[in-house]
Amino acid sequence: MKPSTIPSHKSGGRKQDSGLILLKMGGSVITFKEQPLSPNFECINDLSRIIASVDKPLIVVHGGGSFGHYWSVKYGMHTKPARYDLKGVSVVHESMIALNELLVKRLIESGAKPYSVMPSVFTQGLEPITERIEELESIAVGGVVPVTFGDIVHVAEQNYSILSGDALMTILAEVLLPPKVIFLVNVDGLYSDVGTKNIIQEINYETYKSATFSKTTSDVTGGMYRKIEEGLKIASLGIDVVLVNGLKPERVLNAINGDDFEGTLIRHEDRRG
Ligand code: IPE
């Protein structure tokens, strides 16, 4: 596949550009999604080494994969606020903390400086707490990498909701307007045709409706379709979003460090008027 180029631009109305990168590690990258509670240590090690080598402010969000999704499915929990089984609330949350701890340990062993942040620290229900999110950026600028994750959160009056890592990416991007947003997925990008595995190199709001997406049934937060929806929301802020295969370390490194990457670019909408 020919590498695409991430065009350089500034979002409209941005304050100072810290060069922040928002990186989502999909659950299907850092875990084996079909096998309950099984981390993909090889991939976690590769990604940890890459993050340790990056000399840019970075905020990492990770998904649930065979941890959070496994229990969410078992307890019938979704992204709609409701009075879910309270044991399910505890179990889903615990599984995400376990996955986060495991990831953070590997990051430290690799020489990175991660710092775990539960999403409830910077969200109130499903809404952002702006000051807390801005604080995450200053932490990142100082060389520490905030690592947060999709989770089950209390919305109001004993109603809980799954808050996906993809939705967290939008929440963070809306406040911080980073110049680069990367989603690591377990495929080479968005397929125009799942059969032939043709990758769409670039997509925008107009072209996305004609594309077909692979949907997975075991995923309570909507799989690739949801990712593109979140990606388009972020692109509408004037930010380029890239989908890159997280199981191919050199592609991840290129997407973080350089302008060339292999994957799908969700092109930003021009907000400069
Ligand atoms: C899911 O987060 C979190 C829970 C199920 C608790 P994501 O929806 O971002 O996870 P992945 O990346 O699709 O696995």
Coordinates of C-alpha atoms and ligand atoms in Angstrom, one line a residue:
M1 CA 0.0 0.0 0.0
K2 CA 1.3 3.5 -0.9
P3 CA 1.8 5.6 2.2
S4 CA -0.5 8.6 2.5
T5 CA 0.6 12.0 3.7
I6 CA -1.0 13.7 6.6
P7 CA -1.4 17.3 5.5
S8 CA -0.2 19.9 8.0
H9 CA -2.8 22.4 9.1
K10 CA -3.9 24.3 12.1
S11 CA -7.5 24.0 13.4
G12 CA -9.4 27.2 13.4
G13 CA -9.1 29.2 16.7
R14 CA -6.4 27.0 18.2
K15 CA -4.5 28.5 21.1
Q16 CA -0.9 27.4 21.3
D17 CA -0.1 24.2 19.6
S18 CA 1.7 21.8 22.0
G19 CA 2.0 19.2 19.2
L20 CA -0.1 16.9 21.3
I21 CA -1.0 13.5 19.9
L22 CA -4.1 11.6 20.9
L23 CA -3.6 7.9 20.5
K24 CA -6.3 5.2 20.9
M25 CA -5.2 1.7 21.4
G26 CA -8.1 -0.4 20.2
G27 CA -9.1 -3.3 22.5
S28 CA -8.8 -5.7 19.5
V29 CA -5.1 -4.6 19.3
I30 CA -4.0 -5.0 22.9
T31 CA -6.2 -8.0 23.6
F32 CA -7.3 -11.1 21.7
K33 CA -10.9 -10.1 21.3
E34 CA -12.4 -13.5 20.8
Q35 CA -10.7 -15.1 23.9
P36 CA -12.0 -13.8 27.3
L37 CA -9.5 -11.8 29.4
S38 CA -6.5 -12.4 27.2
P39 CA -4.0 -9.6 26.7
N40 CA -1.8 -9.5 23.5
F41 CA 1.5 -9.1 25.4
E42 CA 3.6 -9.1 22.3
C43 CA 1.6 -6.2 20.9
I44 CA 1.5 -4.4 24.2
N45 CA 5.3 -4.7 24.4
D46 CA 5.8 -3.4 20.9
L47 CA 3.5 -0.4 21.5
S48 CA 5.1 0.3 24.9
R49 CA 8.6 0.5 23.3
I50 CA 7.2 2.9 20.6
I51 CA 5.6 5.1 23.2
A52 CA 8.8 5.2 25.3
S53 CA 10.7 6.3 22.2
V54 CA 8.3 9.1 21.3
D55 CA 9.5 12.6 22.1
K56 CA 6.1 14.4 21.8
P57 CA 3.3 15.1 24.2
L58 CA 1.0 12.1 24.1
I59 CA -2.3 11.1 25.7
V60 CA -3.2 7.4 25.4
V61 CA -6.8 6.0 25.5
H62 CA -7.3 2.3 25.4
G63 CA -10.3 0.1 24.7
G64 CA -11.8 -2.9 26.5
G65 CA -11.3 -5.7 24.0
S66 CA -11.7 -9.1 25.7
F67 CA -11.7 -7.4 29.1
G68 CA -14.4 -4.7 29.3
H69 CA -16.4 -5.9 26.3
Y70 CA -16.4 -9.5 27.6
W71 CA -18.1 -8.6 30.8
S72 CA -20.3 -5.8 29.3
V73 CA -21.8 -8.4 26.9
K74 CA -22.3 -10.9 29.8
Y75 CA -24.2 -8.3 31.9
G76 CA -26.0 -6.7 29.0
M77 CA -24.5 -3.3 29.4
H78 CA -24.4 -0.7 26.6
T79 CA -23.6 2.9 25.8
K80 CA -27.2 3.9 26.8
P81 CA -27.5 5.1 30.4
A82 CA -29.6 2.7 32.4
R83 CA -29.9 0.9 35.7
Y84 CA -27.7 -2.0 34.9
D85 CA -26.9 -5.0 37.1
L86 CA -24.7 -3.5 39.9
K87 CA -22.4 -6.5 40.0
G88 CA -21.9 -5.9 36.3
V89 CA -20.9 -2.3 37.0
S90 CA -18.2 -3.5 39.5
V91 CA -17.0 -6.3 37.3
V92 CA -16.7 -4.3 34.1
H93 CA -14.9 -1.5 35.9
E94 CA -12.5 -3.9 37.7
S95 CA -11.6 -5.6 34.4
M96 CA -10.7 -2.2 32.8
I97 CA -8.6 -1.3 35.8
A98 CA -6.8 -4.7 35.4
L99 CA -6.1 -4.2 31.7
N100 CA -5.0 -0.6 32.4
E101 CA -2.6 -1.7 35.1
L102 CA -1.1 -4.4 33.0
L103 CA -0.6 -1.9 30.1
V104 CA 0.9 0.8 32.4
K105 CA 3.3 -1.8 34.0
R106 CA 4.6 -2.7 30.5
L107 CA 4.9 1.0 29.6
I108 CA 7.0 1.6 32.7
E109 CA 9.2 -1.4 32.0
S110 CA 9.8 0.0 28.5
G111 CA 11.0 3.3 29.9
A112 CA 7.8 5.4 29.3
K113 CA 6.3 7.5 32.0
P114 CA 2.6 6.6 32.0
Y115 CA 0.1 7.8 34.5
S116 CA -3.3 6.1 34.8
V117 CA -6.3 8.3 34.7
M118 CA -9.8 6.9 35.1
P119 CA -12.3 8.7 32.8
S120 CA -14.4 9.7 35.7
V121 CA -11.6 12.1 36.7
F122 CA -12.2 14.2 33.6
T123 CA -15.9 13.5 32.8
Q124 CA -19.1 14.2 34.7
G125 CA -21.4 11.5 33.5
L126 CA -20.8 11.6 29.7
E127 CA -19.8 15.3 29.7
P128 CA -16.2 16.7 29.7
I129 CA -14.7 18.6 32.6
T130 CA -12.7 21.1 30.7
E131 CA -10.1 22.1 33.3
R132 CA -9.3 18.5 34.1
I133 CA -8.8 17.7 30.4
E134 CA -6.6 20.7 30.0
E135 CA -4.6 19.5 33.0
L136 CA -4.0 16.2 31.1
E137 CA -2.4 18.2 28.3
S138 CA 0.0 19.9 30.7
I139 CA 0.9 16.6 32.2
A140 CA 1.6 15.3 28.7
V141 CA 3.6 18.4 27.8
G142 CA 5.7 17.8 30.9
G143 CA 6.7 14.3 29.6
V144 CA 4.3 12.1 31.5
V145 CA 1.8 10.1 29.4
P146 CA -1.8 10.1 30.7
V147 CA -3.3 6.7 30.0
T148 CA -7.1 6.5 30.2
F149 CA -9.6 3.9 29.1
G150 CA -13.2 3.2 28.0
D151 CA -15.1 2.3 31.1
I152 CA -18.5 2.0 32.8
V153 CA -19.4 5.4 34.4
H154 CA -22.1 6.7 36.7
V155 CA -24.2 9.1 34.7
A156 CA -26.9 10.1 37.2
E157 CA -29.2 8.6 39.9
Q158 CA -27.8 5.1 39.6
N159 CA -27.9 5.1 35.8
Y160 CA -24.7 3.9 34.4
S161 CA -23.3 3.8 30.9
I162 CA -20.4 2.4 29.0
L163 CA -18.3 5.3 27.9
S164 CA -16.2 3.9 25.0
G165 CA -12.6 4.8 24.4
D166 CA -13.7 6.1 21.0
A167 CA -16.2 8.5 22.6
L168 CA -13.4 9.6 25.0
M169 CA -11.2 10.4 22.0
T170 CA -13.9 12.8 20.8
I171 CA -14.4 14.3 24.3
L172 CA -10.6 14.9 24.6
A173 CA -10.2 16.2 21.0
E174 CA -13.1 18.7 21.4
V175 CA -11.4 20.4 24.4
L176 CA -7.7 20.0 23.3
L177 CA -7.9 20.3 19.5
P178 CA -4.7 18.3 19.0
P179 CA -3.0 18.5 15.6
K180 CA -3.0 14.7 15.3
V181 CA -5.4 11.9 16.3
I182 CA -4.6 8.3 15.8
F183 CA -6.8 5.2 16.1
L184 CA -4.9 1.9 16.3
V185 CA -7.1 -0.9 14.9
N186 CA -6.5 -4.6 14.1
V187 CA -6.9 -4.2 10.4
D188 CA -5.0 -2.1 7.8
G189 CA -7.6 0.6 7.7
L190 CA -11.2 1.0 6.5
Y191 CA -12.1 -1.5 3.8
S192 CA -14.1 -0.4 0.8
D193 CA -14.8 -4.0 0.3
V194 CA -14.3 -6.5 3.1
G195 CA -14.0 -9.4 0.5
T196 CA -11.1 -8.0 -1.5
K197 CA -9.6 -6.1 1.5
N198 CA -9.3 -2.9 -0.5
I199 CA -8.3 -0.1 1.9
I200 CA -9.9 3.4 1.5
Q201 CA -6.8 5.6 1.8
E202 CA -8.9 8.7 2.5
I203 CA -12.4 9.4 3.5
N204 CA -14.4 12.5 4.4
Y205 CA -18.0 13.2 5.4
E206 CA -19.2 13.2 1.8
T207 CA -17.6 10.0 0.8
Y208 CA -18.2 7.9 3.9
K209 CA -21.8 7.1 3.3
S210 CA -21.1 5.2 0.1
A211 CA -18.5 3.0 2.0
T212 CA -19.3 -0.4 3.6
F213 CA -18.0 -1.2 7.1
S214 CA -17.3 -4.5 8.9
K215 CA -19.5 -4.8 11.9
T216 CA -18.7 -7.2 14.8
T217 CA -21.5 -8.6 16.9
S218 CA -19.5 -9.1 20.1
D219 CA -18.8 -5.4 20.4
V220 CA -21.1 -3.4 22.6
T221 CA -19.8 0.0 21.4
G222 CA -20.3 -0.6 17.7
G223 CA -16.9 -1.7 16.2
M224 CA -15.5 0.0 13.1
Y225 CA -18.7 1.8 12.3
R226 CA -18.6 3.7 15.6
K227 CA -15.0 4.4 15.2
I228 CA -15.6 6.2 11.8
E229 CA -18.5 8.1 13.3
E230 CA -16.2 9.4 16.1
G231 CA -13.5 10.0 13.6
L232 CA -15.8 12.1 11.5
K233 CA -16.8 14.1 14.6
I234 CA -13.2 14.8 15.3
A235 CA -12.5 15.7 11.6
S236 CA -15.3 18.2 11.8
L237 CA -13.3 20.0 14.4
G238 CA -10.6 20.6 11.8
I239 CA -8.4 17.7 12.9
D240 CA -7.0 14.9 10.7
V241 CA -7.7 11.5 12.0
V242 CA -5.8 8.4 11.0
L243 CA -6.7 4.7 11.3
V244 CA -3.6 2.6 11.4
N245 CA -2.9 -1.1 12.0
G246 CA -1.7 -1.3 15.6
L247 CA -0.3 -4.8 15.1
K248 CA 2.3 -3.4 12.7
P249 CA 4.8 -1.5 14.9
E250 CA 6.5 0.4 12.0
R251 CA 3.2 1.8 10.8
V252 CA 2.4 3.0 14.3
L253 CA 5.8 4.7 14.6
N254 CA 5.4 6.3 11.2
A255 CA 2.0 7.6 12.1
I256 CA 3.2 9.1 15.3
N257 CA 6.5 10.5 14.2
G258 CA 6.2 11.3 10.5
D259 CA 3.9 12.6 7.9
D260 CA 3.6 9.4 6.0
F261 CA 1.5 6.6 7.2
E262 CA -0.2 3.5 5.9
G263 CA -3.9 3.3 6.7
T264 CA -7.0 5.4 6.3
L265 CA -7.0 9.2 6.7
I266 CA -10.3 10.8 7.8
R267 CA -9.7 14.2 6.3
H268 CA -10.4 17.2 8.5
E269 CA -13.1 19.7 7.5
D270 CA -11.6 23.1 6.9
R271 CA -12.8 25.3 9.7
R272 CA -10.7 28.3 8.7
G273 CA -13.5 29.7 6.6
Ligands
IPE1 C1 -15.0 -0.2 25.8 O1 -14.2 0.7 25.2 C2 -15.0 -0.1 27.2 C3 -15.8 -1.1 27.9 C4 -16.5 -2.1 27.3 C5 -15.9 -1.0 29.3 P1 -14.0 0.7 23.6 O2 -15.3 0.5 22.9 O3 -13.2 1.9 23.2 O4 -13.1 -0.7 23.4 P2 -12.6 -1.4 22.1 O5 -11.4 -0.6 21.6 O6 -13.7 -1.3 21.1 O7 -12.3 -2.7 22.5

